[in-house]
Coordinates of C-alpha atoms in Angstrom, one line a residue:
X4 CA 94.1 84.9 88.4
X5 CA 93.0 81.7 89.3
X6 CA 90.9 81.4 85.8
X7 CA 94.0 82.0 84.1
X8 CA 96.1 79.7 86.3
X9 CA 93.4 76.9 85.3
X10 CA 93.7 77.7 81.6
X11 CA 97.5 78.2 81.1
X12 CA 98.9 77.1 84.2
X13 CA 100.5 80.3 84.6
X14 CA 100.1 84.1 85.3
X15 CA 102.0 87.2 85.3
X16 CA 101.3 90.1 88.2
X17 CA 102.4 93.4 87.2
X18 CA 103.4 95.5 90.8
X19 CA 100.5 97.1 91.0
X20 CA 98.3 93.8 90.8
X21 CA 101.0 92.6 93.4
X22 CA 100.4 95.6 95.8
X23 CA 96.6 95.0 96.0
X24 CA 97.0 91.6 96.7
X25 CA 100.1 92.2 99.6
X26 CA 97.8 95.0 101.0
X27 CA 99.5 98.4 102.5
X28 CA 101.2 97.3 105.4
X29 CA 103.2 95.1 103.4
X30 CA 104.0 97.4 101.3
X31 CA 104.7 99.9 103.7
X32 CA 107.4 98.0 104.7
X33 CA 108.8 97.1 101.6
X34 CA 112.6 98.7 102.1
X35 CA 113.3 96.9 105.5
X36 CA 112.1 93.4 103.7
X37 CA 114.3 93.9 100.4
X38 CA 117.2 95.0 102.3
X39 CA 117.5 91.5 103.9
X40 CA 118.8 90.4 100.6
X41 CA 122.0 92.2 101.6
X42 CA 122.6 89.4 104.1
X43 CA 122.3 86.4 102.9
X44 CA 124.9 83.5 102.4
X45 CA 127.1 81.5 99.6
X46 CA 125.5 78.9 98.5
X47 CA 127.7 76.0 98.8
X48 CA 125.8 73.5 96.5
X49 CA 126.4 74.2 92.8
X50 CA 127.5 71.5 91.4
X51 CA 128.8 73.3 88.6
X52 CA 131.5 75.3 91.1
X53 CA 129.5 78.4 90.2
X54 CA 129.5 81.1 93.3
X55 CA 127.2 83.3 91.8
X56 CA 124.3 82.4 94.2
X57 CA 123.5 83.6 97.1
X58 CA 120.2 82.3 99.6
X59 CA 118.1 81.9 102.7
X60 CA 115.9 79.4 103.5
X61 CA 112.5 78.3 105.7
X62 CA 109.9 76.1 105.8
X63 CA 106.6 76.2 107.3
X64 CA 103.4 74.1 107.8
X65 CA 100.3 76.0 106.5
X66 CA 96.3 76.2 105.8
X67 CA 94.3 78.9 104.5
X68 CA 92.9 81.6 107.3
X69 CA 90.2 84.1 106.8
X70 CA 93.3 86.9 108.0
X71 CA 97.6 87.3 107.4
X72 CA 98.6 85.8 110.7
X73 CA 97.1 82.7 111.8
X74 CA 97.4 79.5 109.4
X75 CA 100.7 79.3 108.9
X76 CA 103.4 77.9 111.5
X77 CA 107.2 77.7 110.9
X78 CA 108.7 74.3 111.4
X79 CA 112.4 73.7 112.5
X80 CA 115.2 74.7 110.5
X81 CA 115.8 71.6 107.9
X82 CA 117.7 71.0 104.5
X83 CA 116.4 71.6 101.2
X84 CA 116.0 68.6 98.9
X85 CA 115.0 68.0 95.5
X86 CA 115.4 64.6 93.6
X87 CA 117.4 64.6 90.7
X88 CA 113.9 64.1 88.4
X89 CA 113.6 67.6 88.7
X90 CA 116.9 69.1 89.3
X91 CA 119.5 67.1 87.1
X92 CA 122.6 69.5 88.6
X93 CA 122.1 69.9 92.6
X94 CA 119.2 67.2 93.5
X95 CA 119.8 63.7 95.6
X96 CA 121.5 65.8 98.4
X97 CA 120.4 67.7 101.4
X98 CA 121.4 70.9 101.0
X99 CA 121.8 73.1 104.2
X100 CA 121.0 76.9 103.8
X101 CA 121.8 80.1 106.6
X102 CA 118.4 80.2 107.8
X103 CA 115.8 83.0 107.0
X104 CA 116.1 85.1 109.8
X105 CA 112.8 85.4 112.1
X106 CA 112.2 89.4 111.4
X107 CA 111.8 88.0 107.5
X108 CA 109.9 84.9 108.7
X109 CA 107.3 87.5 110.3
X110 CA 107.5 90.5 108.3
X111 CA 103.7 91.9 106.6
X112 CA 105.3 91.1 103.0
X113 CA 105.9 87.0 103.7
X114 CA 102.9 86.9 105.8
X115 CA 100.5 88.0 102.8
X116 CA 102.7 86.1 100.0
X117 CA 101.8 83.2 102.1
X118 CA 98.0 83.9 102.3
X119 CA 97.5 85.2 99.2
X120 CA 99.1 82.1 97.6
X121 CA 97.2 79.8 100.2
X122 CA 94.0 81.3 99.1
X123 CA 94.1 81.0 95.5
X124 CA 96.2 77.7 95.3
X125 CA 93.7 76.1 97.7
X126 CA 90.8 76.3 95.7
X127 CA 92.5 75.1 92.5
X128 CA 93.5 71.7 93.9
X129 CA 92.0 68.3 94.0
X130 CA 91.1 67.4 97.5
X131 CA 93.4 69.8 98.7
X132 CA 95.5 69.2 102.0
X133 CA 94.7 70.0 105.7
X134 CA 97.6 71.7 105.5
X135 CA 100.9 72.5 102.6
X136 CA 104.1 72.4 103.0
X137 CA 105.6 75.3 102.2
X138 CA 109.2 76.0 101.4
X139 CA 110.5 80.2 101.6
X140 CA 113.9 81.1 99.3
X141 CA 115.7 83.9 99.5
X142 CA 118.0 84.2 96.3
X143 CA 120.4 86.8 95.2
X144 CA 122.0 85.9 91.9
X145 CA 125.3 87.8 90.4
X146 CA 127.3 88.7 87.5
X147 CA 130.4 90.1 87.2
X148 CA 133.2 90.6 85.0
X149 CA 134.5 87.3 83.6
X150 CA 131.3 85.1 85.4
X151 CA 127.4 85.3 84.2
X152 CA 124.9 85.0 87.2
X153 CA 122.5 81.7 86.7
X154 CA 119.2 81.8 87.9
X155 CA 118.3 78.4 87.1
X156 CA 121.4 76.6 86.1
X157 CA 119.7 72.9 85.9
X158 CA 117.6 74.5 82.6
X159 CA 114.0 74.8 82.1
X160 CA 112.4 72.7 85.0
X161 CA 109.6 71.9 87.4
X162 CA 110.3 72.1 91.3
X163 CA 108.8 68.9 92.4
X164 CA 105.5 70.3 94.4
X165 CA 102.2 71.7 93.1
X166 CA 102.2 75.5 93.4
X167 CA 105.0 78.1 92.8
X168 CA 105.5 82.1 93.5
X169 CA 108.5 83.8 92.2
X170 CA 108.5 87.7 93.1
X171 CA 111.2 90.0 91.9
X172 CA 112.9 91.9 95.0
X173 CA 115.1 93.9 92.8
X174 CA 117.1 93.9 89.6
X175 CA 120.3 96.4 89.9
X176 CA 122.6 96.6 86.4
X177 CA 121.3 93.2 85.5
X178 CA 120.8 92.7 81.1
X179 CA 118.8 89.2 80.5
X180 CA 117.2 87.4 82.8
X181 CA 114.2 86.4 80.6
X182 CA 111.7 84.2 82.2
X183 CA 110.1 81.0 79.9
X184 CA 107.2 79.4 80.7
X185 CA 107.3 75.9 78.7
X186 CA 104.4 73.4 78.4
X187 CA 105.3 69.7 79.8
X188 CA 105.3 68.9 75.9
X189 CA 107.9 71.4 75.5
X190 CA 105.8 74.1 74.0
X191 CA 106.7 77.8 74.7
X192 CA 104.1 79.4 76.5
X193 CA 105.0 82.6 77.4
X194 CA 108.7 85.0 78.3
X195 CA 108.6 87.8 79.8
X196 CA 111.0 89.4 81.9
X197 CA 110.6 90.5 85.8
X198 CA 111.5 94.0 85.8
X199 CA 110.2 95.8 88.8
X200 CA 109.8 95.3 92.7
X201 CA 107.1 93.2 93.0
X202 CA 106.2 91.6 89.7
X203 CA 105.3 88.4 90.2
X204 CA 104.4 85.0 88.8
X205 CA 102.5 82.3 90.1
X206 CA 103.0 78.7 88.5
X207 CA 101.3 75.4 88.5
X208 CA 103.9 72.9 89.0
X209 CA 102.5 69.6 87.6
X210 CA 101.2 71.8 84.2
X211 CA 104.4 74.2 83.1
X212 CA 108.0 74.2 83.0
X213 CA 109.9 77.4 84.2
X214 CA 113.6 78.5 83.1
X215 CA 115.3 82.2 83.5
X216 CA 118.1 83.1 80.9
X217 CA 121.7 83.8 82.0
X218 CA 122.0 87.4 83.8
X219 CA 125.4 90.0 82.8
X220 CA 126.2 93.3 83.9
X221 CA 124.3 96.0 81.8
X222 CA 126.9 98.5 82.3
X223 CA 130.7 96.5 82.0
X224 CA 133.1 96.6 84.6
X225 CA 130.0 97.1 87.5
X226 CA 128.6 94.2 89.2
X227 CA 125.0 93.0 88.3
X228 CA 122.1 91.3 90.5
X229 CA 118.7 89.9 90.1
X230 CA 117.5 89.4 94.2
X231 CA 113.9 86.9 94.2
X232 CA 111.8 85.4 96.8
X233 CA 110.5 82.3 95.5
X234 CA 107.7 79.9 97.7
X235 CA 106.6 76.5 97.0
X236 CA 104.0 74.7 98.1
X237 CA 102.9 71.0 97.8
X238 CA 101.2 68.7 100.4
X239 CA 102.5 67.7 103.2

């Protein structure tokens, strides 16, 4: 993983790869974790009047530790913010989220995202940090009749920190939702499409671009979702 994330700037981890990384506890407890997505509010910030997006939100303050619960500490519940350099339709405002509740926070599957992605991201950077900040989305994206869900309405982009993790929770009558990986030159350099619990991508945020096609309902007339937790990470 990390040789590939140092050549392209990218990889791909199929749900099995995922599973071995998350270990069995996590995944043990996968049903409780991905039934959160059930509860999780409007978001209130599309500038484009689209309420097809749904989300949670945390941040924490973290360092690499040798085991899945020490290392990473939770700060107090703040807005999201991105610049309009990197998101043309909802950056230059603070954008305040439902918090992620605490039971997510602390559940075996966010504690090993955040290791596993602490570990290998660590390594890979120039003088790395004491410690990252890192920012935990919940997203829930729909379709329906008349309405096509969004996943990343500003276009192909960069988020505006170093290391990204998007994992698919679960896709339910969902057609599309193709994910490009895009070179800063504006090369294509991969698409693939998230399919399963679990597959994953990690990204290197200065080095790729990142866009997700339009999702509509795969059977018409029933609503469609495409539920992802996404973490960032950049220095603090």
């Amino acid at each position: 993983m990390a040789a590939d994330l140092r050549d392209t700037g990218f990889r791909r981890v199929l749900p099995a790869e995922t599973d071995a990384l998350l270990g069995p506890e996590a995944v043990a407890g996968w049903d409780r974790f991905a039934d959160s997505w059930n509860d999780l509010g409007l978001d209130r910030f599309m500038a484009d009047g689209g309420r097809y997006r749904r989300r949670r939100f945390a941040a924490f303050s973290a360092s690499p530790a040798p085991d899945l619960s020490g290392g990473v500490v939770r700060k107090p519940h703040q807005p999201h913010y991105q610049s309009r350099d990197y998101n043309s339709l909802n950056g230059g405002v603070q954008r305040w989220f439902e918090p992620i509740t605490d039971a997510i926070a602390d559940h075996p599957v966010t504690r090993a995202v955040l290791a596993r992605g602490l570990a290998l991201f660590h390594p890979l950077t120039a003088d790395p940090p004491a410690r990252w900040h890192v920012e935990l989305h919940q997203f829930r994206i729909e379709a329906g009749e008349g309405e096509a869900g969004l996943p990343t309405p500003e276009g192909a982009h960069r988020d505006g920190v170093d290391w990204v993790i998007v994992m698919l929770v679960e896709r339910r009558n969902a057609a599309s939702g193709v994910t490009d990986i895009y070179a800063n030159d504006g090369a294509r350099l991969g698409a693939f499409t998230l399919e399963q619990p679990r597959d994953t991508v990690f990204l290197d945020d200065h080095r790729v671009l990142h866009g997700v096609t339009a999702i509509h309902p795969l059977e018409p007339g029933q609503p469609a979702r495409r539920d992802v937790l996404v973490a960032t990470f950049r220095r603090e």
